[in-house]
């Protein structure tokens, strides 16, 4: 619970503060009733806290009992059971309530229930259909369960689509290359101007053929889509630190590449795969005789 | 295995017989090459060779071998130390004291130098003296084993090292080395008999890093670790007799792929490229099958290897049982354009395996047979693989090329026969180089030579039928394979050599036909035929009067006499007529068959039997002729210029089914810009069944016609609506469909059409705005996401199209080109180029095709004055480290800039690159591009043409390019283009204006003073020039004025002689002094020589017997390096007691040998006359080994 020292700002805080103050008054009067002249603030606070806990526990338990019996509103019996459960002698209660020296305190000032911020009210709450008893909770706001299709009119115009794709790509490319040019070295075609047509400076590669021949990652993806059956089988023979690979899948693989020509795949050859005897695949021999030096 | 104890072969059969006469006094039977160490860091190689030879003459005491660049440490013959001399006259062709600067002189001297070491003439750079202890042994013709230790340091030719400069071990870096060169160039990397005619069996051993593979010829017998397990030795055996020139090597960290279809075939590529290798070679087995089937002969070797290397010398190089390719031929399945090209390369190399590697040639003049056969069967493969259309198109293309080349340069001779070596007999005097040796040939000439060779083979096929042709090949192959299996009968091996006469004999045996006239016309004679045809139709006689004229007086032409086929398409059908072209008959009457005027109902039968409906309204009502074709089968090497009316060409285009005819008509229609032509071309463009190359050609023709018709053209720009209909969306015609290149025909058309459209011009001679917008839209809407193929070539062509649309800028008062006055259209183009070029840095395209196109486009913009002309950008792209295609494109731009802006600085930059670039191909290509697009030519005044440049180029071809035949010939070509044959006009006159002619006792004006135009014969001038020069040294030396031609050898010799004298006068006794002598600078040309070799050079070798006998190259003997191991026992040389007595004069003997009726005389006659016997006993001088770097004074020098 909030401590009173805290600056209360919201209406909810005010509400709780008022309740607490009432409890304090109750505690004080009970103390007076018991014959105390004065009390330290701390002890009053403690007692208030205990009282509040006690009351809260009664409320919570009562609610549980009530829900246990599938009701929504606690009844007196719920309270009684709760009190019994908590070890309170219910029999003594009427006598205590009617004691002579009891002090009557004024009703707490009416403070507004904290307003739960109104959730988006979208449309009318649906009323219960006939098969649902009216005591059941109301339906939540429609927006929580009603689907509202919010698409725009489908752009089915091919031209616009292509246009859009093209300009998008162009913008991306342009922005990217400009960025690269801005952040790196550039060359220019005009002596007086370096920014209008900035060319990213040519940089030699150490192994130029790799970038030139190998497809870019983008293209690789595409390639995988077209023939995913291709697998590179790389076997490291124990002696050779080389990548020796026998293209065994080659025969089966669909030869997507063939220039409009049907490679006649000879199935008969596939059987020989295991018998490949190629001198380059043989293991390297150990030196024969170790000469002494 | 080397044959043992066999009767040495002696070929003493008469000439003309197909028997082979070895030019050597011995027969090589087996050679071992062992390379023990390869150092990639230092780029060096250490090894030895061992040659097993059988003397064929009793008095064999010298063995000449070929060797270049190699440092030779030690030579042993049958384990006895042998003395040797090493002399390479091709290192420096003309000696540097000579101020000769005319090409005529150079070419002769160069040919002489090459002859002097030509293995086909029994010569060689390395001359080994058989130790006297073995003389008796030799007399019994017993086997000799010549063991040579050698090393190679930073070779500039022959072996090429590629060592990328990155982190890691050599294998991780992808460092590799491979052999390369033009023709027989094996001598660059190990001593051998570098001739295609000296066959022997081989044992090859290479010890390499354990992470590397050595690929070489023959069977890999085993691979063994060295003792430290860090290296492996690859042992190869080649049991099939093979010429040294067909031996090759590639070492690198190659990935290995065993061909899935043929396990005896292994493919190798550089790391990371394996997926590409798999795809690229997946087709090779079909080529194998094809050749084996048509030749009915198995592939001759037991295995085959393909190696793909970087920085390759040529795209394809075939060697015995292996081929070395450029790695740039590898491609993935997404690439369309490269696929057929690569397959062609594979097929070409395989054809050469049969003819070129397995079957070798007897001599250089038989080269055409091998190139012809391999080119011919490659053509058959093409026909089968790509179809008849592609084949015929290729034949036409090749024919056009050879015709253009011959007409330009004056003829390509396939089978040169050399007489006494006299200038007059030179069959190629129209050329600026000698065709006597492959190494003196211009590269372009050699390319054309190969082209002509296969065309001539096709002519022979036309004559004797393909069946017989293949039988002949089969016969050659089976003879060779029988011979090759004769392991111990090395004299049989000559059956593996093909000669022109042997080949012709086979043809006549097999076919029974006499093809001698054909051979005489196309093989023994150079030149092509040039026909001019025209016709008239004689209505009364119903006869076609055909007139065929020939031009046989222009250079490069020859007269044709014989049958000529003419095809006439008439209304009633197509008829072939064979005319006899004779000396004086120009007119030929051909009777027409179609009497009927016009029967509209009837369909018209075509040559192929098809019958078609034609709209005959365009025809001449009186004539039944639709079209006429002269020599439709291309059975003559000719150019035909035929005149027929436009409608005939149009009919020919529409209805003739032969693609060659269609292409010819398209070219002809360029001259007829009419609506009818336009319609015919458009129809062809639209016709799906039409061959795609014809349609592509039609695009360009249509663009030309449209430009000619610009004022009357109606409708949208040519091809636009067609393109829209074929490739754009139905609903929005301005947007191209997303790419789908499944149909290659449409792909090629789609690529080409915009390029042709961009050539359209409006009345202001500008590219129509509509076209430019159209192309820009194509680029904008290009979408390749759904395509299975890469669109890099397509995009590149779109950039080419943009470049084609550029027209010259309107320039106001030569204002400086700035951004502000940039034409808005150009701005758009530049925007695209910038984006494309920048995107390439992030997502590079295959082979950087887009960068290449962008660079070209930028140069176009520069040339047209839109962008300031500046080579900086291109120079940065031309640097080493860029992909070779980019470099070449950039260099082409620099070459063009050099020409247009006459920039001396850029020319120097290019020349520097020619000398220093690490990639031989790039060096070659720069020279080639400079020759094609020269900064100036010989008759032009240019500020670039000055003495320094002449000196520089002269030096380049004289000595700077000695490591690469192709490069040297390229330098010669450039020199010729820039300065012509005679002394460059920009040179100052020689100092001596007067020439003393002692013979006639008169003084004449130095001919070089006489302006070139006045001087009658260039040759005379040049020859006299050479003498003028000599006079500078020795005024007693002169020549007859009338002598029209001077034997160049003599000139050469005499110079050397004089030079030698000077040399002797100031011969330093200390090595230090030698640096002052101009001569010593020679050593700089032989980088492998340590400074110590200056001493060697000055030590006069007195042994020059064979040289003097041959009369060539003896001047080199002056500086000859006498090589031997420092520790070699000197006693070897003391066999000649005269050795120490031999004084300085002895080496003059090389003048006396001039029994060649030389007219010139000189004062310095020697007192010493040597008879031939004395020469044989010439002492052996021995100084030091350049390899050792130490100088050891031999006793012979001490006097």
mmCIF file of N, CA and C in Angstrom, chain A residues 152 159-177, chain B residues 779-783 785 835 839:
data_model
loop_
_atom_site.group_PDB
_atom_site.id
_atom_site.type_symbol
_atom_site.label_atom_id
_atom_site.label_comp_id
_atom_site.label_asym_id
_atom_site.label_seq_id
_atom_site.Cartn_x
_atom_site.Cartn_y
_atom_site.Cartn_z
ATOM 1 N N UNK A 152 -6.119 -1.564 -47.987
ATOM 2 C CA UNK A 152 -6.585 -0.614 -48.992
ATOM 3 C C UNK A 152 -7.015 -1.400 -50.227
ATOM 4 N N UNK A 159 1.197 -1.981 -64.133
ATOM 5 C CA UNK A 159 2.106 -0.879 -64.462
ATOM 6 C C UNK A 159 2.601 -0.182 -63.196
ATOM 7 N N UNK A 160 1.661 0.083 -62.292
ATOM 8 C CA UNK A 160 2.036 0.789 -61.071
ATOM 9 C C UNK A 160 2.997 -0.057 -60.251
ATOM 10 N N UNK A 161 2.693 -1.333 -60.230
ATOM 11 C CA UNK A 161 3.545 -2.229 -59.462
ATOM 12 C C UNK A 161 4.967 -2.225 -59.986
ATOM 13 N N UNK A 162 5.082 -2.387 -61.262
ATOM 14 C CA UNK A 162 6.409 -2.436 -61.868
ATOM 15 C C UNK A 162 7.135 -1.125 -61.645
ATOM 16 N N UNK A 163 6.362 -0.085 -61.843
ATOM 17 C CA UNK A 163 6.899 1.253 -61.659
ATOM 18 C C UNK A 163 7.468 1.375 -60.251
ATOM 19 N N UNK A 164 6.674 0.911 -59.308
ATOM 20 C CA UNK A 164 7.041 1.045 -57.917
ATOM 21 C C UNK A 164 8.292 0.205 -57.620
ATOM 22 N N UNK A 165 8.246 -1.039 -58.073
ATOM 23 C CA UNK A 165 9.388 -1.919 -57.830
ATOM 24 C C UNK A 165 10.646 -1.310 -58.426
ATOM 25 N N UNK A 166 10.493 -0.806 -59.618
ATOM 26 C CA UNK A 166 11.656 -0.256 -60.312
ATOM 27 C C UNK A 166 12.196 0.950 -59.570
ATOM 28 N N UNK A 167 11.292 1.863 -59.201
ATOM 29 C CA UNK A 167 11.810 3.078 -58.579
ATOM 30 C C UNK A 167 12.334 2.779 -57.186
ATOM 31 N N UNK A 168 11.697 1.816 -56.535
ATOM 32 C CA UNK A 168 12.198 1.451 -55.217
ATOM 33 C C UNK A 168 13.629 0.935 -55.315
ATOM 34 N N UNK A 169 13.801 0.022 -56.263
ATOM 35 C CA UNK A 169 15.125 -0.568 -56.390
ATOM 36 C C UNK A 169 16.136 0.498 -56.758
ATOM 37 N N UNK A 170 15.716 1.330 -57.663
ATOM 38 C CA UNK A 170 16.621 2.376 -58.106
ATOM 39 C C UNK A 170 16.991 3.291 -56.945
ATOM 40 N N UNK A 171 15.996 3.643 -56.126
ATOM 41 C CA UNK A 171 16.271 4.523 -54.999
ATOM 42 C C UNK A 171 17.233 3.865 -54.022
ATOM 43 N N UNK A 172 16.984 2.588 -53.785
ATOM 44 C CA UNK A 172 17.865 1.879 -52.852
ATOM 45 C C UNK A 172 19.284 1.860 -53.397
ATOM 46 N N UNK A 173 19.376 1.505 -54.663
ATOM 47 C CA UNK A 173 20.711 1.414 -55.267
ATOM 48 C C UNK A 173 21.411 2.762 -55.236
ATOM 49 N N UNK A 174 20.655 3.757 -55.562
ATOM 50 C CA UNK A 174 21.228 5.090 -55.620
ATOM 51 C C UNK A 174 21.693 5.534 -54.246
ATOM 52 N N UNK A 175 20.815 5.319 -53.267
ATOM 53 C CA UNK A 175 21.165 5.738 -51.913
ATOM 54 C C UNK A 175 22.392 4.964 -51.433
ATOM 55 N N UNK A 176 22.380 3.684 -51.715
ATOM 56 C CA UNK A 176 23.483 2.843 -51.256
ATOM 57 C C UNK A 176 24.796 3.268 -51.896
ATOM 58 N N UNK A 177 24.759 3.441 -53.198
ATOM 59 C CA UNK A 177 26.010 3.782 -53.873
ATOM 60 C C UNK A 177 26.470 5.171 -53.467
ATOM 61 N N UNK B 779 16.192 -0.013 -68.985
ATOM 62 C CA UNK B 779 17.101 -0.180 -67.856
ATOM 63 C C UNK B 779 16.327 -0.061 -66.550
ATOM 64 N N UNK B 780 15.443 0.919 -66.544
ATOM 65 C CA UNK B 780 14.702 1.179 -65.314
ATOM 66 C C UNK B 780 13.834 -0.020 -64.934
ATOM 67 N N UNK B 781 13.146 -0.560 -65.899
ATOM 68 C CA UNK B 781 12.198 -1.624 -65.587
ATOM 69 C C UNK B 781 12.816 -3.018 -65.662
ATOM 70 N N UNK B 782 14.113 -3.069 -65.873
ATOM 71 C CA UNK B 782 14.741 -4.381 -65.954
ATOM 72 C C UNK B 782 14.549 -5.117 -64.636
ATOM 73 N N UNK B 783 14.033 -6.306 -64.716
ATOM 74 C CA UNK B 783 13.748 -7.063 -63.500
ATOM 75 C C UNK B 783 14.147 -8.513 -63.726
ATOM 76 N N UNK B 785 14.535 -10.845 -61.246
ATOM 77 C CA UNK B 785 14.362 -11.672 -60.053
ATOM 78 C C UNK B 785 13.837 -13.063 -60.367
ATOM 79 N N UNK B 835 25.534 4.883 -61.627
ATOM 80 C CA UNK B 835 24.883 3.929 -60.742
ATOM 81 C C UNK B 835 25.369 2.507 -61.041
ATOM 82 N N UNK B 839 27.380 0.171 -58.552
ATOM 83 C CA UNK B 839 26.774 -1.081 -58.104
ATOM 84 C C UNK B 839 27.713 -2.252 -58.339
#
